[in-house]
Short mmCIF file of C-alpha atoms and ligand atoms in Angstrom, two decimals:
data_model
loop_
_atom_site.label_atom_id
_atom_site.label_comp_id
_atom_site.label_asym_id
_atom_site.label_seq_id
_atom_site.Cartn_x
_atom_site.Cartn_y
_atom_site.Cartn_z
CA MET A 1148 -0.02 -0.01 -0.11
CA GLU A 1149 1.20 3.55 -0.71
CA ARG A 1150 1.84 5.92 2.19
CA THR A 1151 -0.71 8.58 2.82
CA PHE A 1152 0.44 11.90 4.39
CA ILE A 1153 -1.27 12.62 7.66
CA LYS A 1154 -2.52 16.04 6.39
CA ASP A 1155 -4.60 14.07 3.69
CA LEU A 1156 -6.21 11.39 5.92
CA ALA A 1157 -9.51 13.30 6.19
CA GLU A 1158 -10.14 12.66 2.52
CA HIS A 1159 -9.95 8.82 3.25
CA VAL A 1160 -12.75 8.31 5.78
CA GLY A 1161 -13.81 4.62 5.54
CA GLU A 1162 -10.68 3.59 3.73
CA SER A 1163 -7.72 1.52 4.87
CA VAL A 1164 -4.47 3.71 4.81
CA LEU A 1165 -0.79 3.34 5.55
CA ILE A 1166 0.91 6.21 7.47
CA LYS A 1167 4.60 6.53 8.29
CA GLY A 1168 5.96 8.77 11.09
CA TRP A 1169 6.72 9.22 14.75
CA VAL A 1170 4.73 8.32 17.91
CA SER A 1171 4.32 11.68 19.71
CA VAL A 1172 2.01 10.27 22.47
CA ARG A 1173 0.99 6.81 23.78
CA ARG A 1174 -1.72 6.50 26.30
CA ASP A 1175 -2.01 2.92 27.50
CA GLN A 1176 -5.38 2.36 29.06
CA GLY A 1177 -5.07 -1.33 29.63
CA LYS A 1178 -7.42 -2.85 27.09
CA MET A 1179 -7.09 0.12 24.67
CA VAL A 1180 -4.06 2.14 23.59
CA PHE A 1181 -4.39 5.60 22.23
CA PHE A 1182 -1.64 7.20 20.09
CA ASP A 1183 -0.81 10.60 18.50
CA PHE A 1184 1.18 10.10 15.35
CA ARG A 1185 3.04 12.81 13.40
CA ASP A 1186 4.77 13.18 10.13
CA MET A 1187 6.16 16.29 8.43
CA THR A 1188 2.54 17.31 7.41
CA GLY A 1189 0.58 16.98 10.69
CA THR A 1190 -0.64 14.88 13.57
CA VAL A 1191 -3.50 12.35 13.97
CA GLN A 1192 -4.87 10.32 16.80
CA GLY A 1193 -5.09 6.55 16.57
CA LEU A 1194 -6.44 3.76 18.77
CA VAL A 1195 -5.97 0.17 19.16
CA THR A 1196 -9.16 -1.68 20.43
CA PRO A 1197 -9.42 -4.72 22.68
CA GLY A 1198 -8.88 -7.98 20.84
CA SER A 1199 -6.90 -6.24 18.06
CA ALA A 1200 -3.88 -8.09 16.58
CA ALA A 1201 -1.98 -4.92 17.04
CA ILE A 1202 -2.28 -4.66 20.90
CA THR A 1203 0.98 -6.47 21.75
CA THR A 1204 3.10 -4.26 19.38
CA ALA A 1205 1.05 -1.12 20.67
CA LYS A 1206 2.11 -1.81 24.20
CA GLU A 1207 5.73 -2.10 23.08
CA THR A 1208 5.84 1.01 21.01
CA ASN A 1209 7.75 3.78 22.83
CA ARG A 1210 7.13 7.45 22.23
CA GLU A 1211 9.18 8.85 19.51
CA SER A 1212 9.66 5.42 17.69
CA VAL A 1213 9.29 5.53 14.02
CA VAL A 1214 6.39 3.39 12.82
CA ALA A 1215 4.36 2.30 9.77
CA VAL A 1216 0.79 1.98 10.73
CA THR A 1217 -1.99 0.31 8.78
CA ALA A 1218 -5.43 1.62 9.77
CA THR A 1219 -8.94 2.47 8.83
CA VAL A 1220 -9.77 6.23 8.91
CA GLN A 1221 -12.96 6.57 10.84
CA ALA A 1222 -14.99 9.57 12.09
CA ARG A 1223 -14.48 10.35 15.70
CA PRO A 1224 -17.39 9.68 18.14
CA GLU A 1225 -19.07 13.17 18.42
CA LYS A 1226 -18.14 13.49 22.07
CA ASN A 1227 -14.51 13.21 21.31
CA ALA A 1228 -14.41 15.23 18.19
CA GLN A 1229 -12.36 18.63 18.03
CA PRO A 1230 -13.77 20.20 14.89
CA GLY A 1231 -11.59 23.21 14.72
CA LYS A 1232 -8.43 21.03 14.81
CA THR A 1233 -6.70 19.42 11.82
CA ASN A 1234 -7.77 15.78 11.79
CA GLY A 1235 -10.04 16.73 14.91
CA THR A 1236 -12.93 14.96 13.46
CA ILE A 1237 -11.22 11.71 12.41
CA GLU A 1238 -9.14 9.02 14.10
CA LEU A 1239 -7.33 5.91 12.95
CA LEU A 1240 -8.57 2.53 13.88
CA ILE A 1241 -5.30 0.74 13.97
CA GLU A 1242 -4.98 -2.77 12.37
CA ALA A 1243 -1.12 -3.14 12.41
CA ILE A 1244 1.98 -1.38 13.85
CA GLU A 1245 5.30 -1.95 12.35
CA ILE A 1246 8.14 -0.46 14.44
CA LEU A 1247 10.65 0.76 11.80
CA SER A 1248 12.94 2.04 14.43
CA PRO A 1249 12.34 2.06 18.26
CA ALA A 1250 13.22 5.04 20.26
CA ALA A 1251 15.05 5.01 23.61
CA VAL A 1252 13.70 7.35 26.35
CA VAL A 1253 14.30 10.79 25.07
CA PRO A 1254 16.31 13.15 27.20
CA PHE A 1255 13.81 15.99 26.97
CA GLU A 1256 10.17 16.55 26.02
CA VAL A 1257 10.00 17.23 22.33
CA ASN A 1258 6.12 17.77 22.12
CA GLU A 1259 6.58 20.94 24.11
CA ASP A 1260 8.50 24.17 23.51
CA THR A 1261 12.19 23.27 24.12
CA SER A 1262 13.37 26.74 24.61
CA GLY A 1263 13.65 26.30 28.38
CA ILE A 1264 15.88 23.23 28.21
CA GLY A 1265 19.66 23.75 28.90
CA GLU A 1266 21.69 24.61 25.73
CA GLU A 1267 24.20 21.83 26.24
CA THR A 1268 21.46 19.12 26.27
CA ARG A 1269 19.46 20.62 23.50
CA LEU A 1270 22.30 21.00 21.17
CA ALA A 1271 23.85 17.68 21.96
CA HIS A 1272 20.59 16.14 20.87
CA ARG A 1273 19.71 18.74 18.32
CA TYR A 1274 18.06 16.16 16.01
CA LEU A 1275 15.48 15.55 18.71
CA ASP A 1276 15.16 19.23 19.38
CA LEU A 1277 14.37 19.75 15.79
CA ARG A 1278 11.38 17.47 16.01
CA SER A 1279 9.67 20.09 18.34
CA GLU A 1280 6.93 22.00 16.71
CA ARG A 1281 8.59 25.47 17.10
CA MET A 1282 11.86 24.34 15.59
CA GLN A 1283 9.99 22.65 12.75
CA ARG A 1284 8.14 25.97 12.14
CA ASN A 1285 11.23 28.11 12.33
CA ILE A 1286 13.39 25.99 9.95
CA ARG A 1287 10.60 25.55 7.41
CA LEU A 1288 9.85 29.33 7.63
CA ARG A 1289 13.56 29.94 6.82
CA SER A 1290 13.39 27.64 3.76
CA GLU A 1291 10.23 29.39 2.57
CA LEU A 1292 11.68 32.90 2.82
CA VAL A 1293 14.83 31.84 1.01
CA ARG A 1294 12.83 30.26 -1.68
CA ARG A 1295 10.75 33.24 -2.17
CA CYS A 1296 13.79 35.55 -2.38
CA ARG A 1297 15.33 33.27 -4.74
CA GLU A 1298 12.38 33.27 -7.00
CA TYR A 1299 12.02 36.92 -6.98
CA LEU A 1300 15.75 37.27 -8.04
CA PHE A 1301 15.44 34.80 -10.85
CA GLY A 1302 12.52 36.78 -12.04
CA GLU A 1303 14.72 39.90 -12.15
CA MET A 1304 17.50 38.15 -14.31
CA PHE A 1305 19.93 37.31 -11.45
CA THR A 1306 22.17 34.27 -11.77
CA GLU A 1307 23.08 32.29 -8.69
CA ILE A 1308 26.71 31.60 -8.50
CA GLU A 1309 28.80 29.83 -5.73
CA THR A 1310 32.09 31.37 -4.66
CA PRO A 1311 34.99 29.46 -3.03
CA LEU A 1312 35.03 28.81 0.76
CA LEU A 1313 38.79 28.32 0.81
CA THR A 1314 40.06 31.70 -0.11
CA GLU A 1315 42.04 34.79 0.94
CA SER A 1316 40.98 37.06 3.78
CA THR A 1317 37.98 39.49 2.90
CA PRO A 1318 37.76 42.00 5.69
CA GLU A 1319 34.13 42.58 7.15
CA GLY A 1320 35.53 43.81 10.59
CA SER A 1321 35.92 40.31 12.09
CA ARG A 1322 38.84 37.84 12.58
CA ASP A 1323 39.28 35.11 9.90
CA PHE A 1324 38.86 31.44 10.55
CA VAL A 1325 41.87 29.90 8.73
CA VAL A 1326 42.48 26.52 7.29
CA PRO A 1327 46.07 25.09 7.16
CA SER A 1328 47.16 23.95 3.64
CA ARG A 1329 48.70 20.37 3.40
CA LEU A 1330 50.16 21.05 -0.03
CA HIS A 1331 51.69 24.40 1.02
CA PRO A 1332 52.92 23.70 4.65
CA GLY A 1333 53.02 26.92 6.74
CA LYS A 1334 50.37 28.57 4.50
CA PHE A 1335 46.66 28.99 5.36
CA TYR A 1336 43.47 29.71 3.55
CA ALA A 1337 40.84 32.05 5.09
CA LEU A 1338 37.23 31.14 5.23
CA PRO A 1339 35.16 33.96 3.75
CA GLN A 1340 33.81 36.61 6.10
CA SER A 1341 31.70 37.42 3.01
CA PRO A 1342 31.98 36.66 -0.76
CA GLN A 1343 32.61 40.38 -1.17
CA GLN A 1344 35.67 40.23 -3.51
CA TYR A 1345 34.47 37.41 -5.65
CA LYS A 1346 31.06 38.87 -6.13
CA GLN A 1347 32.72 42.10 -7.37
CA LEU A 1348 35.00 39.90 -9.69
CA LEU A 1349 31.85 38.42 -11.01
CA MET A 1350 30.82 41.88 -12.11
CA VAL A 1351 34.07 42.32 -13.89
CA GLY A 1352 33.26 38.84 -15.26
CA GLY A 1353 30.18 40.16 -16.93
CA PHE A 1354 27.44 38.48 -14.92
CA GLU A 1355 25.78 41.89 -14.04
CA ARG A 1356 23.22 40.43 -11.55
CA TYR A 1357 24.58 37.85 -9.14
CA PHE A 1358 23.09 36.25 -6.05
CA GLN A 1359 24.13 33.59 -3.67
CA ILE A 1360 22.69 32.02 -0.59
CA ALA A 1361 26.14 32.40 0.93
CA ARG A 1362 27.72 31.32 4.19
CA ALA A 1363 29.72 34.10 6.03
CA ILE A 1364 32.12 32.76 8.64
CA ARG A 1365 33.51 35.23 11.13
CA ASP A 1366 35.55 34.60 14.20
CA GLU A 1367 33.68 37.07 16.43
CA ASP A 1368 32.51 37.22 19.95
CA LEU A 1369 29.37 35.08 20.20
CA ARG A 1370 26.20 36.87 21.20
CA ALA A 1371 22.52 36.08 21.09
CA ASP A 1372 22.16 37.35 17.55
CA ARG A 1373 25.64 36.47 16.37
CA GLY A 1374 27.28 33.13 15.63
CA PHE A 1375 30.57 32.08 13.89
CA GLU A 1376 28.55 31.07 10.74
CA HIS A 1377 25.58 32.78 9.31
CA THR A 1378 23.93 32.83 5.89
CA GLN A 1379 23.44 35.73 3.69
CA ILE A 1380 21.27 36.55 0.67
CA ASP A 1381 24.39 38.02 -1.08
CA ILE A 1382 23.57 40.28 -4.08
CA GLU A 1383 25.69 42.29 -6.53
CA MET A 1384 24.58 44.31 -9.50
CA SER A 1385 26.25 46.19 -12.33
CA PHE A 1386 25.30 49.59 -13.75
CA VAL A 1387 23.30 50.57 -10.65
CA THR A 1388 22.92 53.44 -8.29
CA GLN A 1389 22.37 53.17 -4.48
CA GLU A 1390 18.65 53.67 -5.32
CA ASP A 1391 18.45 50.75 -7.66
CA VAL A 1392 20.01 48.27 -5.11
CA MET A 1393 17.64 49.58 -2.33
CA ASN A 1394 14.58 49.39 -4.54
CA THR A 1395 15.45 45.75 -5.62
CA VAL A 1396 15.95 44.63 -2.15
CA GLU A 1397 12.81 46.51 -0.89
CA ALA A 1398 10.78 44.88 -3.52
CA MET A 1399 12.20 41.37 -2.86
CA VAL A 1400 11.73 41.50 0.92
CA THR A 1401 8.29 43.12 0.73
CA GLN A 1402 7.05 40.56 -1.80
CA ALA A 1403 8.40 37.57 0.12
CA VAL A 1404 7.13 38.53 3.59
CA GLU A 1405 3.71 39.75 2.36
CA ALA A 1406 3.25 36.54 0.44
CA MET A 1407 3.92 34.80 3.72
CA GLY A 1408 1.15 36.61 5.42
CA TYR A 1409 3.18 39.33 7.32
CA THR A 1410 2.38 43.03 7.43
CA VAL A 1411 5.00 45.54 6.54
CA LYS A 1412 4.66 48.77 8.66
CA GLU A 1413 5.61 51.41 6.15
CA LYS A 1414 6.20 51.31 2.44
CA PRO A 1415 8.43 52.52 0.89
CA PHE A 1416 10.71 51.76 3.80
CA PRO A 1417 11.50 55.05 5.69
CA ARG A 1418 15.04 56.28 5.30
CA PHE A 1419 17.18 57.95 7.89
CA THR A 1420 20.70 59.28 7.56
CA TYR A 1421 23.07 58.06 10.05
CA VAL A 1422 23.11 61.41 11.84
CA GLU A 1423 19.25 61.42 11.97
CA ALA A 1424 19.21 57.89 13.25
CA MET A 1425 21.69 58.76 16.00
CA GLU A 1426 19.89 61.90 16.97
CA LYS A 1427 16.41 60.23 16.95
CA PHE A 1428 17.20 56.72 18.39
CA GLY A 1429 20.80 56.90 19.81
CA ALA A 1430 21.76 53.98 17.59
CA ASP A 1431 21.90 52.99 13.91
CA LYS A 1432 19.56 50.14 14.49
CA PHE A 1433 16.21 50.81 15.97
CA ASP A 1434 12.62 49.67 16.41
CA LEU A 1435 9.85 51.60 14.85
CA ARG A 1436 7.04 49.41 16.08
CA THR A 1437 4.41 50.39 18.54
CA GLU A 1438 3.34 48.04 21.22
CA GLU A 1439 0.30 47.17 19.17
CA ASP A 1440 2.52 46.43 16.14
CA LYS A 1441 4.63 44.16 18.25
CA GLN A 1442 1.63 42.12 19.33
CA ASN A 1443 0.58 41.77 15.70
CA GLY A 1444 3.90 40.66 14.43
CA VAL A 1445 4.32 43.72 12.12
CA LEU A 1446 7.60 44.21 10.40
CA ALA A 1447 8.96 47.79 10.60
CA TYR A 1448 11.77 47.94 8.05
CA ALA A 1449 13.80 51.12 7.49
CA TRP A 1450 17.04 52.16 5.79
CA VAL A 1451 20.01 53.99 7.19
CA HIS A 1452 22.47 55.58 4.87
CA ARG A 1453 25.09 58.33 4.72
CA PHE A 1454 27.33 56.62 7.21
CA PRO A 1455 30.83 57.86 7.94
CA PHE A 1456 33.34 55.99 5.81
CA PHE A 1457 36.13 55.84 8.42
CA GLU A 1458 36.39 55.68 12.21
CA LYS A 1459 39.50 56.18 14.35
CA THR A 1460 41.41 53.09 15.51
CA PRO A 1461 42.70 52.94 19.21
CA GLU A 1462 46.17 53.77 17.88
CA GLY A 1463 44.85 57.00 16.28
CA GLY A 1464 44.84 55.90 12.65
CA TRP A 1465 41.74 55.36 10.49
CA THR A 1466 39.82 52.16 9.63
CA PHE A 1467 36.67 51.47 7.66
CA THR A 1468 33.30 51.61 9.50
CA HIS A 1469 31.58 49.01 7.12
CA ASN A 1470 33.42 48.05 4.03
CA PRO A 1471 36.71 49.13 2.51
CA PHE A 1472 35.49 48.38 -1.02
CA SER A 1473 32.70 50.97 -0.88
CA MET A 1474 32.62 54.24 -2.80
CA PRO A 1475 32.42 57.45 -0.96
CA ILE A 1476 29.16 59.51 -1.76
CA PRO A 1477 29.92 61.23 -5.00
CA GLU A 1478 30.40 64.74 -3.42
CA HIS A 1479 33.18 63.28 -1.10
CA ILE A 1480 35.35 61.52 -3.69
CA GLY A 1481 37.68 64.43 -4.12
CA GLN A 1482 38.06 64.60 -0.32
CA LEU A 1483 38.99 60.93 -0.15
CA LEU A 1484 41.46 61.30 -2.99
CA GLU A 1485 43.10 64.27 -1.16
CA LYS A 1486 42.63 62.58 2.25
CA LYS A 1487 41.14 65.73 3.56
CA ASP A 1488 38.84 65.77 6.61
CA VAL A 1489 38.88 62.02 6.66
CA GLY A 1490 36.40 61.81 9.60
CA GLU A 1491 33.80 63.66 7.59
CA ILE A 1492 33.89 61.54 4.40
CA LEU A 1493 30.60 59.72 3.94
CA THR A 1494 30.18 56.26 2.33
CA THR A 1495 27.51 55.03 -0.03
CA GLN A 1496 26.74 52.35 2.57
CA TYR A 1497 23.01 51.49 3.32
CA ASP A 1498 21.90 49.32 6.09
CA LEU A 1499 18.47 47.63 6.28
CA VAL A 1500 17.10 47.72 9.75
CA CYS A 1501 14.07 45.78 11.12
CA ASN A 1502 12.34 45.61 14.55
CA GLY A 1503 15.60 46.67 16.28
CA TYR A 1504 17.96 44.57 14.34
CA GLU A 1505 20.42 45.25 11.58
CA ALA A 1506 18.97 42.98 8.83
CA GLY A 1507 21.54 43.66 6.09
CA GLY A 1508 23.97 46.23 4.61
CA GLY A 1509 25.72 47.07 1.33
CA SER A 1510 27.08 49.82 -0.71
CA ILE A 1511 28.14 51.07 -4.06
CA ARG A 1512 31.62 49.97 -4.63
CA ALA A 1513 34.74 51.82 -5.47
CA HIS A 1514 35.26 50.47 -9.08
CA LYS A 1515 38.09 52.96 -9.90
CA PRO A 1516 41.43 51.70 -8.85
CA GLU A 1517 42.57 55.20 -7.60
CA ILE A 1518 39.57 55.49 -5.20
CA LEU A 1519 40.12 51.90 -3.80
CA ARG A 1520 43.91 52.68 -3.35
CA ALA A 1521 43.06 55.90 -1.62
CA VAL A 1522 40.90 53.96 0.93
CA TYR A 1523 43.88 51.79 1.69
CA GLU A 1524 46.26 54.68 1.84
CA THR A 1525 43.85 56.50 4.19
CA MET A 1526 43.99 53.35 6.55
CA GLY A 1527 47.76 53.56 6.55
CA TYR A 1528 48.68 50.87 4.18
CA SER A 1529 51.92 51.33 2.25
CA ALA A 1530 51.84 50.74 -1.52
CA GLU A 1531 53.28 47.24 -1.05
CA GLU A 1532 50.85 46.34 1.60
CA THR A 1533 47.94 47.51 -0.48
CA GLU A 1534 49.22 45.48 -3.43
CA GLU A 1535 49.58 42.45 -1.22
CA ARG A 1536 45.99 42.87 0.09
CA ILE A 1537 44.04 43.85 -2.83
CA GLY A 1538 46.48 43.90 -5.82
CA HIS A 1539 44.21 41.34 -7.55
CA MET A 1540 41.24 43.68 -7.30
CA LEU A 1541 43.21 46.62 -8.58
CA LYS A 1542 44.41 44.51 -11.50
CA ALA A 1543 40.92 43.23 -12.30
CA PHE A 1544 39.67 46.88 -12.38
CA GLU A 1545 42.10 47.65 -15.09
CA PHE A 1546 40.27 45.60 -17.66
CA GLY A 1547 36.79 47.33 -18.01
CA VAL A 1548 34.73 46.98 -14.82
CA PRO A 1549 31.13 48.17 -14.69
CA PRO A 1550 30.17 50.53 -11.94
CA HIS A 1551 28.48 48.26 -9.47
CA GLY A 1552 27.07 47.87 -5.84
CA GLY A 1553 25.28 45.22 -3.80
CA ILE A 1554 24.16 44.16 -0.48
CA ALA A 1555 24.07 41.11 1.97
CA LEU A 1556 20.93 40.35 3.98
CA GLY A 1557 21.28 38.25 7.08
CA VAL A 1558 19.01 35.23 6.70
CA GLU A 1559 18.97 34.53 10.39
CA ARG A 1560 18.18 38.06 11.28
CA LEU A 1561 15.26 38.14 8.74
CA ILE A 1562 13.88 35.01 10.24
CA MET A 1563 14.29 36.30 13.74
CA ASN A 1564 12.21 39.30 12.75
CA LEU A 1565 9.48 37.04 11.35
CA THR A 1566 9.34 34.62 14.34
CA GLY A 1567 10.16 37.05 17.11
CA GLU A 1568 12.98 34.69 18.24
CA THR A 1569 15.77 36.65 19.92
CA GLN A 1570 18.50 33.95 19.72
CA LEU A 1571 20.25 33.09 16.46
CA ARG A 1572 20.40 29.39 17.49
CA GLU A 1573 16.55 29.18 17.23
CA VAL A 1574 16.59 29.73 13.61
CA GLN A 1575 19.59 27.65 12.45
CA ALA A 1576 19.39 23.90 12.18
CA PHE A 1577 22.71 23.09 13.80
CA PRO A 1578 24.00 26.15 15.68
CA MET A 1579 27.13 26.44 17.86
CA THR A 1580 26.95 26.54 21.68
CA ARG A 1581 27.75 29.81 23.35
CA GLY A 1582 31.06 28.40 24.05
CA GLY A 1583 31.78 27.80 20.37
CA GLN A 1584 31.15 24.02 20.21
CA THR A 1585 29.25 22.41 17.28
CA SER A 1586 25.92 20.82 17.82
CA VAL A 1587 25.82 17.09 18.12
CA MET A 1588 29.52 16.75 16.98
CA LYS A 1589 32.44 17.67 19.18
CA ALA A 1590 34.44 20.24 17.11
CA PRO A 1591 36.77 21.95 17.65
CA LYS A 1592 38.89 18.89 18.19
CA GLU A 1593 42.66 18.18 18.45
CA LEU A 1594 44.28 16.77 15.34
CA THR A 1595 46.36 13.44 15.44
CA GLY A 1596 50.10 13.63 15.45
CA GLU A 1597 50.10 12.36 11.94
CA GLN A 1598 47.71 15.05 10.62
CA LEU A 1599 49.90 17.72 12.37
CA ALA A 1600 53.04 16.35 10.79
CA GLU A 1601 51.44 16.41 7.35
CA LEU A 1602 50.44 20.07 7.93
CA GLY A 1603 53.78 20.94 9.23
CA ILE A 1604 52.17 22.27 12.30
CA GLN A 1605 53.45 22.18 15.86
CA ILE A 1606 51.21 22.90 18.81
CA LYS A 1607 53.00 25.03 21.48
CA PRO A 1608 51.84 24.20 25.05
CA LYS A 1609 49.71 27.08 26.38
CA PRO A 1610 51.90 29.43 28.47
CA ALA A 1611 51.07 29.05 32.13
CA SER A 1612 49.01 32.07 33.27
N1 LIG B 2272 29.74 42.25 2.11
C1 LIG B 2272 28.56 42.73 2.33
C2 LIG B 2272 28.05 43.87 1.31
O1 LIG B 2272 27.70 43.27 0.29
C3 LIG B 2272 28.21 43.31 3.67
C4 LIG B 2272 28.31 42.14 4.67
O2 LIG B 2272 28.69 41.04 4.49
O3 LIG B 2272 28.00 42.37 5.92
O4 LIG B 2272 28.38 44.91 1.55
#
């Protein structure tokens, strides 16, 4: 018999069906055994009546076991019916239960909200945690949002392109994660903090409209809304102005979230300059929702732009605030080339803010070699150091590069906005612990002596503190 999904059972009243899934609940009442079964589509109640051939197996079937159940779909007796609920008016009269995989006693209740369970336990058994309704909802919502954004971008002539994970450092204001090279002992790849340089090189390569659902890997202090790994909807476009990129993103986000049933507070998204935002909210990310909006799950998107390009380093030099590859605003290009009033130079950076979070950011890029060079000079790099860092970009820009700009939206932040979750790990399938350990598996781990020898790496004992 072919499997029927639980969501479709109501169409089969009076028929014999085969369902496959998990045992959520088992209530053994002696002569009768009641079950709740679930699959990815829903839940249904089932019962084994006295004298049924299935009674012995029913009594051996632990909760969370995986089962195949043959049963007849019948209307529930009126006094037990729950008309408003999916499958509330039907039940399964069980004929046979096949235990496809028995479950040991689970370490925590997966049929309830698991947010109160200790992080270590939850993440060590993440595959169980993922069975909970809230986690199922969050991860499926994430998939739906990404799908809708992808579809929007394909409709706008974008090409989805993957860029390397083993690469050179691309600064986004964090430390790099590095990977030792076996072929080149003593040398290291960096994992990308973003695909920034490759996506710009794709513009030189003539793709004009690129996107990628990209991993960004940053060795930064772990916080509620920050992890070592996150996913970005990474976009780059040729022959565009700041306005064009912002409009594309605004249309993509609005279309996606509205199709998912959410309300956007204000359209077009209100815009604030960095100075206005700091004056009004004391921060460059802020929450425009009223209490009522909060209760109704409204999404209050806004743009912040006209950020300072540079900020002072603790040593008294200059560093970039957002992105060294950005173009200053047109009126300030001369000022950058002359390195005059550096603190007052504004960049073409635009950040998307939603409900108190920074949901994304991007800029128009410096596609002229002299402008990019001037950024590195301002930050105190010598000609040789600049060449070493970004010589490949300066070279590429000698061969006809379209003016271009882009943005990256943080998928986790977007989903946190949709779900109201305040922790990044609630919207990632396998997040890190706060201490930087992987879910389920035990990385980071030591290497064997053989691996270290192959990589030409020697571990120094930690100096006694
Ligand atoms: N690299 C991104 C950009 O497109 C920003 C980011 O990754 O945060 O500007």
